[in-house]
Amino acid sequence: MTELHPDLRENVRLLGELLGQSIQRFPGQDCYDRIEELRAAAKADRLQESGSGQRLVTMLGQLSDDELLPVTRAFNQFLNLANLAEQYHGIRRKQGHASDLTVESLTEVFERLKARGVAPEELHRRVADLHIEFVLTAHPTEVARRTLIMKYDEMSDCLEKLDHSDLLPDERDDIVSRLSQLITEAWHTDEIRYERPTAVDEAKWGFAVIENSLWEALPRFLRNLDKSLIDASGKGLPLAATPVQIASWMGGDRDGNPNVTHAVTQEVFFLGRWMAADLYLRDIKALRAELSMWQASEELKAQTGDSREPYRVILGQLRDRLIKTRDWAAARAKGEVADATDILFENEDLTAPLELCYRSLVDCGLEHIANGPLLDIVRRAHTFGLPLIRLDIRQEAARHAEAVAEIVDYVGMGDYASWTESERQAFLLRELQGRRPLVPRGWEPSEAVREVLATCEVVAQQTPEALGSYVISMASQPSDVLSVILLLREAGMKFPMRVVPLFETLSDLQGAPEAMAALYQVDWYREYCRGRQEVMIGYSDSSKDAGQMMAAWAQYQAQEKLTEVASQYGVHLTLFHGRGGTVGRGGGPANRAILSQPPGSVNGSFRITEQGEMIRFKFGLPKLAVQSLTLYTTAVVEATLAPPPVPKDSWRKVMDWLTDISLKSYRDVVRENPDFVPYFRQVTPETALGKLALGSRPARRKPTGGVESLRAIPWIFAWTQMRLMLPSWLGSDVALEEAARQNRLPELREMMKGWPFFQTYVDMLEMVLAKADLRIATYYEQTLVQDDTLKTLGANLRERLQGCIDRLLELKEQERLLEDEPVFAHSMRVRNPYTDPLHYLQAELLRRDRECEGKTDVPELVERALKVTMAGISAGMRNTG
């Protein structure tokens, strides 16, 4: 049985020991002893495979009210510290060897591609033209508070310092002492956020990811990429290349979130410019101190005259303009009028003087200096630009249709809402090809339409570099795209913005290729999009709608057909993957996911959402961010230049057969069984999730409604908290059972060997099943569900979960789950003695919480402890939703 890497085990032990010392100091030795007894009981219960957990439950039941919160907090804190140790271990370097979690290097992948017949010139062309965009979304689905994240980051720094083998005893003691102080500070800091963050707060957290990590990581990553490309092809990256870009939904995503208004979006645009100016100002001040040389090109001298320090003159002018830009943006973000004279606004205002300095140094034979900090700043300027981050706008298709309908009605041109799709398209194209404005002056639209138009006006005022994509959720028809373009034009948009339909439900995914073909058939539109199109694939809602197996297959087929349709019309397609952190929302190891995409669908461009706690796990530290950027880049390059094989027709038929079974089975429970929603509400903490101030969006798109109105994050979050993990396996169980019954498992094994898509699906299913826990799920039901009819459903679901595990083991010819992932399996085992008490406590606290509902106020201690259990279990599972 694989153990943790010795270095990782030592760090987990050290952090746990220091936390124990903090607890011994306060609340005291008695509390510490009680926590240790509970941990030992949890461990002992786990060692008995068939153990009921009764001993642990009995001990937890004996806790006094005063002990409830410190015990809950202790287990939560340990899980966060274990995550910290694992996160750091992934990037550590000690005594010349890398950790067991290090990703494959760029050089290794480039050499493998060349060995497979990729010409150096082709490799260079593809890497130079690469376009990978990470879209940061809803950062505060991250449960941990920013205050604590900053402490965890410094703890990582301490662990790195401890890795030096030449430390003197006193130096080591100082580092451990600082680590102890930080853990004590974290122990005495409330881990629960009580006020829901605003959309602007979310955007600020997004900016902080850039300031604290990506600002340093990106140029470091580009240096590595440049060097590996030179080694592999003889040529480096072009100076202005931006293979990686960062976008955001924070402050732009208004789909179902009434808190994101045009005023919020406007403020976020200005805050981004303020933050960018401040960061560049720090860089330019440091660079100005370095570039003291007097040799300069005639081109540079033409701007500086006979100055003895010409670079400092240019950079001094840039510094002064950055100060003006920062002050202007700060005032505008507050809604104040500000002087825009001589500010930096267009990206070229920033890149031109920097590139002038770069060219001059190269012309004077000073390449070594040019390729120092100056090159890093040039690359930041091209990647982040003056807006810092490209803001996406997301809005529901119906809101745009409503706006167009109201305009059409006002000017007396008909009833847009009742028109057929072809009538809508004909009208929209006539208007787009005409020159007269459509929106009349002095018109007073309804409040909802006024907000849509005001948002378009804010967008129209931005530079191209400030904008990502305009994403249309619940898109299904070409008119959904054309109406947005028309509304933007009416608002004064001077350039074509990317307008991106988001296909989310099963029926939308199936209809997506036909809808895009209809759009490409419009000559005007092909000219508008300049032969490039982005289409977003929604993972969360399709999984909630159809179950994980059917959704995965529908997503795969939609991507295949969308790629084929785009190719027919000579359009370069970028697929935008709306993945979450969990398997139920399309998550999982990124490189595996990219390399299992349909052949041809990753064609040098790739866009993906990074959400919530996954932002911290992937980009929270500069070294971690470099590693993540490397992992994505190698996968996209490999998927582009050496795509997986086309699946056999017989395999497609098997998938059709499996998913027909899984879809019916999933919907029979989730949609057709009248007991399902009551069971879901009673057995999970879904109704209590609103107590956690996770983000600015409401948990539901509509205040009333069943599972269909619930957002994907709380849907997944609720099942994960009580360890049934239902969204990720329901339906797959019956499909695999039927495959086994009909002796078709050998066929599935052949598909696993030859088809990366199916192999990845099976591995992701195994990972989820390993996180499921029948004993804990049973305890939640025993504690929280009174109705015997609902208990019958629960028993059936648990039986199906066990059946799914049995069939998967049979398929993979294994005795236990995660045989091929021993490190992950051991990590789960290490966490169990800490997550188990939190689960049992949460079920009991939910029971108390519900008993108080409508009768009396829930005691503050119970409420707070309940929130801590949610945060702790999220840390233990390493995801919220």
Coordinates of C-alpha atoms in Angstrom, one line a residue, residues 318-670:
L318 CA 6.0 56.3 -19.2
R319 CA 6.1 56.5 -15.4
D320 CA 4.4 59.9 -15.4
R321 CA 1.7 58.8 -17.7
L322 CA 1.1 55.7 -15.6
I323 CA 0.6 57.8 -12.5
K324 CA -1.9 59.9 -14.3
T325 CA -3.6 56.8 -15.6
R326 CA -3.8 55.3 -12.1
D327 CA -5.2 58.4 -10.6
W328 CA -7.8 58.8 -13.4
A329 CA -8.9 55.2 -13.1
A330 CA -9.2 55.4 -9.3
A331 CA -11.4 58.5 -9.6
R332 CA -13.6 57.0 -12.3
A333 CA -14.0 53.8 -10.3
K334 CA -15.5 55.9 -7.5
G335 CA -17.9 57.5 -10.0
E336 CA -16.0 60.9 -10.0
V337 CA -15.2 63.0 -13.0
A338 CA -11.5 62.9 -13.8
D339 CA -9.0 64.5 -16.3
A340 CA -8.1 62.0 -19.0
T341 CA -5.4 64.2 -20.6
D342 CA -2.2 62.2 -21.4
I343 CA -3.4 58.9 -19.8
L344 CA -2.5 55.5 -21.2
F345 CA -5.7 54.0 -22.8
E346 CA -4.9 52.1 -25.9
N347 CA -2.6 49.2 -25.4
E348 CA -0.1 50.6 -27.9
D349 CA 0.4 53.6 -25.5
L350 CA 2.1 51.1 -23.2
T351 CA 3.8 48.6 -25.5
A352 CA 5.3 51.2 -28.0
P353 CA 7.8 52.9 -25.6
L354 CA 8.7 49.5 -24.1
E355 CA 9.4 48.0 -27.5
L356 CA 11.3 51.1 -28.6
C357 CA 13.7 50.5 -25.7
Y358 CA 13.9 46.8 -26.5
R359 CA 14.7 47.4 -30.2
S360 CA 17.3 50.0 -29.3
L361 CA 19.2 47.7 -26.9
V362 CA 19.2 44.9 -29.5
D363 CA 20.4 47.3 -32.2
C364 CA 23.3 48.4 -29.9
G365 CA 24.3 44.8 -29.3
L366 CA 22.9 44.7 -25.8
E367 CA 20.5 41.7 -26.3
H368 CA 21.6 40.3 -22.9
I369 CA 20.2 43.4 -21.2
A370 CA 17.1 43.6 -23.5
N371 CA 16.2 40.1 -22.6
G372 CA 16.2 40.8 -18.8
P373 CA 13.4 42.5 -16.8
L374 CA 12.5 44.6 -19.8
L375 CA 11.4 41.5 -21.8
D376 CA 9.3 40.4 -18.9
I377 CA 7.5 43.7 -18.8
V378 CA 7.0 43.7 -22.6
R379 CA 5.4 40.3 -22.3
R380 CA 3.2 41.4 -19.4
A381 CA 2.1 44.4 -21.4
H382 CA 1.0 42.3 -24.3
T383 CA -0.7 39.7 -22.2
F384 CA -2.4 41.7 -19.5
G385 CA -2.6 45.0 -21.3
L386 CA -3.8 48.2 -19.7
P387 CA -7.1 46.7 -18.7
L388 CA -5.3 43.9 -16.7
I389 CA -7.9 41.3 -17.5
R390 CA -10.3 40.7 -20.3
L391 CA -13.8 40.9 -19.0
D392 CA -16.5 38.6 -20.4
I393 CA -20.1 39.7 -20.4
R394 CA -22.7 36.9 -19.9
Q395 CA -26.4 37.4 -20.2
E396 CA -29.4 35.1 -20.9
A397 CA -30.6 34.9 -24.5
A398 CA -34.2 35.8 -23.4
R399 CA -33.1 39.2 -22.1
H400 CA -31.7 40.2 -25.5
A401 CA -34.9 39.0 -27.3
E402 CA -37.0 41.0 -24.8
A403 CA -34.9 44.2 -25.5
V404 CA -35.2 43.8 -29.3
A405 CA -39.0 43.0 -29.0
E406 CA -39.6 46.2 -26.9
I407 CA -37.7 48.3 -29.5
V408 CA -39.6 46.8 -32.4
D409 CA -42.9 47.3 -30.7
Y410 CA -42.1 50.9 -29.9
V411 CA -41.2 51.8 -33.4
G412 CA -44.3 50.0 -34.7
M413 CA -42.6 47.3 -36.8
G414 CA -44.5 44.3 -35.4
D415 CA -44.5 41.7 -32.6
Y416 CA -40.9 40.3 -32.5
A417 CA -41.8 37.8 -29.8
S418 CA -44.3 36.1 -32.1
W419 CA -42.0 36.0 -35.2
T420 CA -40.5 32.7 -36.5
E421 CA -36.8 32.2 -36.3
S422 CA -36.4 33.0 -40.0
E423 CA -38.4 36.2 -39.7
R424 CA -36.3 37.3 -36.7
Q425 CA -33.1 36.6 -38.7
A426 CA -34.3 38.5 -41.7
F427 CA -35.2 41.5 -39.6
L428 CA -31.9 41.5 -37.6
L429 CA -29.8 41.2 -40.8
R430 CA -31.7 44.1 -42.5
E431 CA -31.0 46.3 -39.5
L432 CA -27.3 45.2 -39.2
Q433 CA -26.8 45.9 -42.9
G434 CA -28.6 49.3 -42.8
R435 CA -27.1 52.6 -41.6
R436 CA -29.9 54.2 -39.7
P437 CA -30.1 53.8 -35.9
L438 CA -32.9 51.6 -34.6
V439 CA -33.3 52.9 -31.1
P440 CA -35.1 56.2 -31.1
R441 CA -33.9 59.2 -29.1
G442 CA -35.9 60.0 -26.0
W443 CA -37.4 56.5 -25.7
E444 CA -38.0 55.3 -22.2
P445 CA -37.6 51.5 -22.1
S446 CA -38.7 49.2 -19.2
E447 CA -36.2 48.9 -16.4
A448 CA -35.1 45.4 -17.5
V449 CA -34.5 46.5 -21.0
R450 CA -32.8 49.7 -19.9
E451 CA -30.3 47.6 -18.0
V452 CA -29.5 45.5 -21.0
L453 CA -29.0 48.6 -23.2
A454 CA -26.9 50.3 -20.5
T455 CA -24.6 47.3 -20.3
C456 CA -24.1 47.4 -24.1
E457 CA -23.2 51.1 -23.8
V458 CA -20.5 50.3 -21.1
V459 CA -19.1 47.5 -23.3
A460 CA -19.0 49.8 -26.4
Q461 CA -16.8 52.3 -24.5
Q462 CA -14.0 49.8 -24.0
T463 CA -10.9 49.0 -26.1
P464 CA -10.7 45.5 -27.7
E465 CA -8.1 44.4 -25.2
A466 CA -10.5 45.1 -22.3
L467 CA -13.1 42.6 -23.6
G468 CA -13.2 38.9 -23.7
S469 CA -16.4 37.3 -25.1
Y470 CA -20.0 38.3 -24.9
V471 CA -21.5 34.9 -23.7
I472 CA -25.1 34.2 -24.4
S473 CA -26.5 31.6 -22.0
M474 CA -29.4 29.4 -23.0
A475 CA -28.6 30.1 -26.6
S476 CA -30.3 27.9 -29.2
Q477 CA -30.8 30.0 -32.5
P478 CA -28.8 32.2 -34.8
S479 CA -31.0 35.2 -33.8
D480 CA -29.7 34.9 -30.3
V481 CA -26.2 35.9 -31.6
L482 CA -27.4 38.5 -34.2
S483 CA -29.6 40.3 -31.6
V484 CA -26.5 40.9 -29.4
I485 CA -24.5 42.2 -32.3
L486 CA -27.3 44.6 -33.2
L487 CA -27.7 45.8 -29.6
L488 CA -24.0 46.4 -29.3
R489 CA -23.9 48.3 -32.6
E490 CA -26.9 50.5 -31.4
A491 CA -24.8 51.3 -28.3
G492 CA -21.9 52.6 -30.4
M493 CA -19.6 49.6 -30.7
K494 CA -16.9 50.3 -33.3
F495 CA -15.3 46.9 -33.6
P496 CA -16.6 43.3 -33.8
M497 CA -16.7 41.7 -30.3
R498 CA -16.6 38.0 -30.0
V499 CA -20.2 36.9 -29.5
V500 CA -20.4 33.4 -28.1
P501 CA -23.4 31.1 -27.8
L502 CA -23.4 28.9 -24.8
F503 CA -25.1 25.5 -25.4
E504 CA -26.0 24.1 -22.0
T505 CA -28.8 21.5 -21.9
L506 CA -28.8 18.2 -23.6
S507 CA -31.2 19.4 -26.3
D508 CA -29.2 22.6 -26.9
L509 CA -26.0 20.6 -27.3
Q510 CA -27.7 18.3 -29.8
G511 CA -29.0 21.3 -31.7
A512 CA -25.8 23.3 -31.6
P513 CA -24.2 22.2 -34.9
E514 CA -27.3 23.0 -36.8
A515 CA -27.7 26.4 -35.2
M516 CA -24.1 27.3 -36.0
A517 CA -24.4 26.0 -39.6
A518 CA -27.4 28.4 -40.0
L519 CA -25.2 31.2 -38.7
Y520 CA -22.2 30.4 -40.9
Q521 CA -24.6 30.4 -44.0
V522 CA -25.1 34.2 -43.5
D523 CA -22.5 35.9 -45.6
W524 CA -22.7 39.1 -43.5
Y525 CA -22.0 37.1 -40.3
R526 CA -19.0 35.3 -41.7
E527 CA -17.5 38.7 -42.6
Y528 CA -18.3 40.0 -39.2
C529 CA -16.6 37.2 -37.3
R530 CA -13.6 37.3 -39.7
G531 CA -13.5 33.6 -40.1
R532 CA -13.1 32.9 -36.4
Q533 CA -15.8 31.7 -34.0
E534 CA -16.0 30.7 -30.3
V535 CA -18.6 28.4 -29.0
M536 CA -19.1 27.6 -25.3
I537 CA -20.0 24.1 -24.1
G538 CA -21.8 24.0 -20.8
Y539 CA -20.8 21.1 -18.6
S540 CA -22.7 21.9 -15.4
D541 CA -26.3 22.2 -16.6
S542 CA -26.0 19.4 -19.2
S543 CA -24.8 17.0 -16.4
K544 CA -27.7 18.2 -14.1
D545 CA -30.1 17.8 -17.0
A546 CA -29.0 14.4 -18.4
G547 CA -26.6 12.7 -15.9
Q548 CA -22.9 12.6 -16.2
M549 CA -22.5 9.8 -18.7
M550 CA -25.0 11.1 -21.2
A551 CA -23.7 14.7 -20.8
A552 CA -20.1 13.6 -21.4
W553 CA -21.1 11.8 -24.6
A554 CA -23.3 14.7 -25.8
Q555 CA -20.5 17.2 -25.2
Y556 CA -18.1 15.0 -27.1
Q557 CA -20.5 14.6 -30.1
A558 CA -21.4 18.3 -30.1
Q559 CA -17.7 19.3 -30.2
E560 CA -17.1 16.8 -33.1
K561 CA -20.0 18.1 -35.2
L562 CA -19.2 21.8 -34.3
T563 CA -15.6 21.3 -35.5
E564 CA -16.8 19.6 -38.7
V565 CA -19.4 22.4 -39.5
A566 CA -16.9 25.2 -38.9
S567 CA -14.4 23.4 -41.2
Q568 CA -17.0 23.2 -43.9
Y569 CA -17.4 26.9 -43.9
G570 CA -13.7 27.8 -43.5
V571 CA -14.2 29.0 -39.9
H572 CA -11.5 28.5 -37.2
L573 CA -13.4 27.3 -34.2
T574 CA -12.3 27.8 -30.6
L575 CA -14.3 25.7 -28.1
F576 CA -14.8 27.4 -24.7
H577 CA -15.2 24.7 -22.0
G578 CA -17.4 25.8 -19.1
R579 CA -15.9 23.3 -16.6
G580 CA -16.2 23.4 -12.8
G581 CA -13.9 21.8 -10.2
T582 CA -15.9 18.6 -9.8
V583 CA -16.5 15.7 -12.1
G584 CA -20.2 16.5 -12.0
R585 CA -19.3 19.8 -13.6
G586 CA -16.8 18.5 -16.1
G587 CA -13.8 18.8 -13.8
G588 CA -10.8 16.4 -13.4
P589 CA -7.1 16.4 -14.4
A590 CA -6.7 19.0 -17.0
N591 CA -4.2 17.4 -19.3
R592 CA -6.2 14.1 -19.5
A593 CA -9.3 16.1 -20.3
I594 CA -7.7 18.1 -23.1
L595 CA -6.0 15.0 -24.6
S596 CA -9.3 13.2 -24.7
Q597 CA -11.1 15.8 -26.7
P598 CA -12.4 14.9 -30.2
P599 CA -9.6 14.9 -32.8
G600 CA -9.4 18.3 -34.5
S601 CA -11.4 20.1 -31.9
V602 CA -8.3 21.5 -30.1
N603 CA -6.8 23.3 -33.1
G604 CA -4.2 25.6 -31.5
S605 CA -6.8 27.4 -29.4
F606 CA -8.5 26.5 -26.1
R607 CA -10.6 28.5 -23.7
I608 CA -11.7 27.2 -20.2
T609 CA -13.3 28.5 -17.0
E610 CA -11.3 28.2 -13.8
Q611 CA -13.6 28.4 -10.8
G612 CA -13.6 29.0 -7.1
E613 CA -11.2 26.9 -5.1
M614 CA -9.7 25.5 -8.2
I615 CA -8.2 28.9 -8.9
R616 CA -6.2 28.7 -5.7
F617 CA -5.2 25.0 -6.3
K618 CA -3.9 25.8 -9.8
F619 CA -2.8 29.5 -9.7
G620 CA -2.5 30.4 -6.0
L621 CA 1.3 30.5 -5.8
P622 CA 3.7 31.6 -8.6
K623 CA 5.4 28.3 -8.9
L624 CA 2.1 26.5 -8.9
A625 CA 0.8 28.8 -11.6
V626 CA 3.9 28.2 -13.8
Q627 CA 3.3 24.4 -13.4
S628 CA -0.4 24.8 -14.3
L629 CA 0.4 27.0 -17.4
T630 CA 2.9 24.4 -18.5
L631 CA 0.5 21.5 -18.1
Y632 CA -2.3 23.2 -20.1
T633 CA 0.2 24.3 -22.8
T634 CA 1.8 20.9 -23.3
A635 CA -1.7 19.3 -23.5
V636 CA -3.1 21.8 -26.0
V637 CA 0.1 21.6 -28.2
E638 CA -0.1 17.8 -28.1
A639 CA -3.8 17.6 -28.8
T640 CA -3.3 20.0 -31.8
L641 CA -0.2 18.3 -33.3
A642 CA -0.9 14.7 -32.3
P643 CA -4.6 14.4 -31.7
P644 CA -6.2 11.1 -30.5
P645 CA -7.5 8.6 -33.0
V646 CA -11.1 8.8 -34.3
P647 CA -13.2 6.4 -32.4
K648 CA -14.5 3.2 -34.2
D649 CA -18.1 3.2 -35.4
S650 CA -18.7 0.2 -33.2
W651 CA -17.5 2.2 -30.1
R652 CA -19.9 5.0 -31.0
K653 CA -22.8 2.5 -31.1
V654 CA -21.8 1.2 -27.7
M655 CA -21.8 4.7 -26.3
D656 CA -25.2 5.4 -27.8
W657 CA -26.5 2.2 -26.2
L658 CA -24.9 2.9 -22.8
T659 CA -26.1 6.5 -22.7
D660 CA -29.7 5.7 -23.7
I661 CA -29.8 3.5 -20.7
S662 CA -28.1 6.0 -18.4
L663 CA -30.3 8.9 -19.5
K664 CA -33.5 7.1 -18.9
S665 CA -32.3 5.7 -15.6
Y666 CA -31.1 9.2 -14.4
R667 CA -34.2 11.0 -15.3
D668 CA -36.5 8.3 -13.9
V669 CA -35.1 9.2 -10.5
V670 CA -34.4 12.9 -10.7

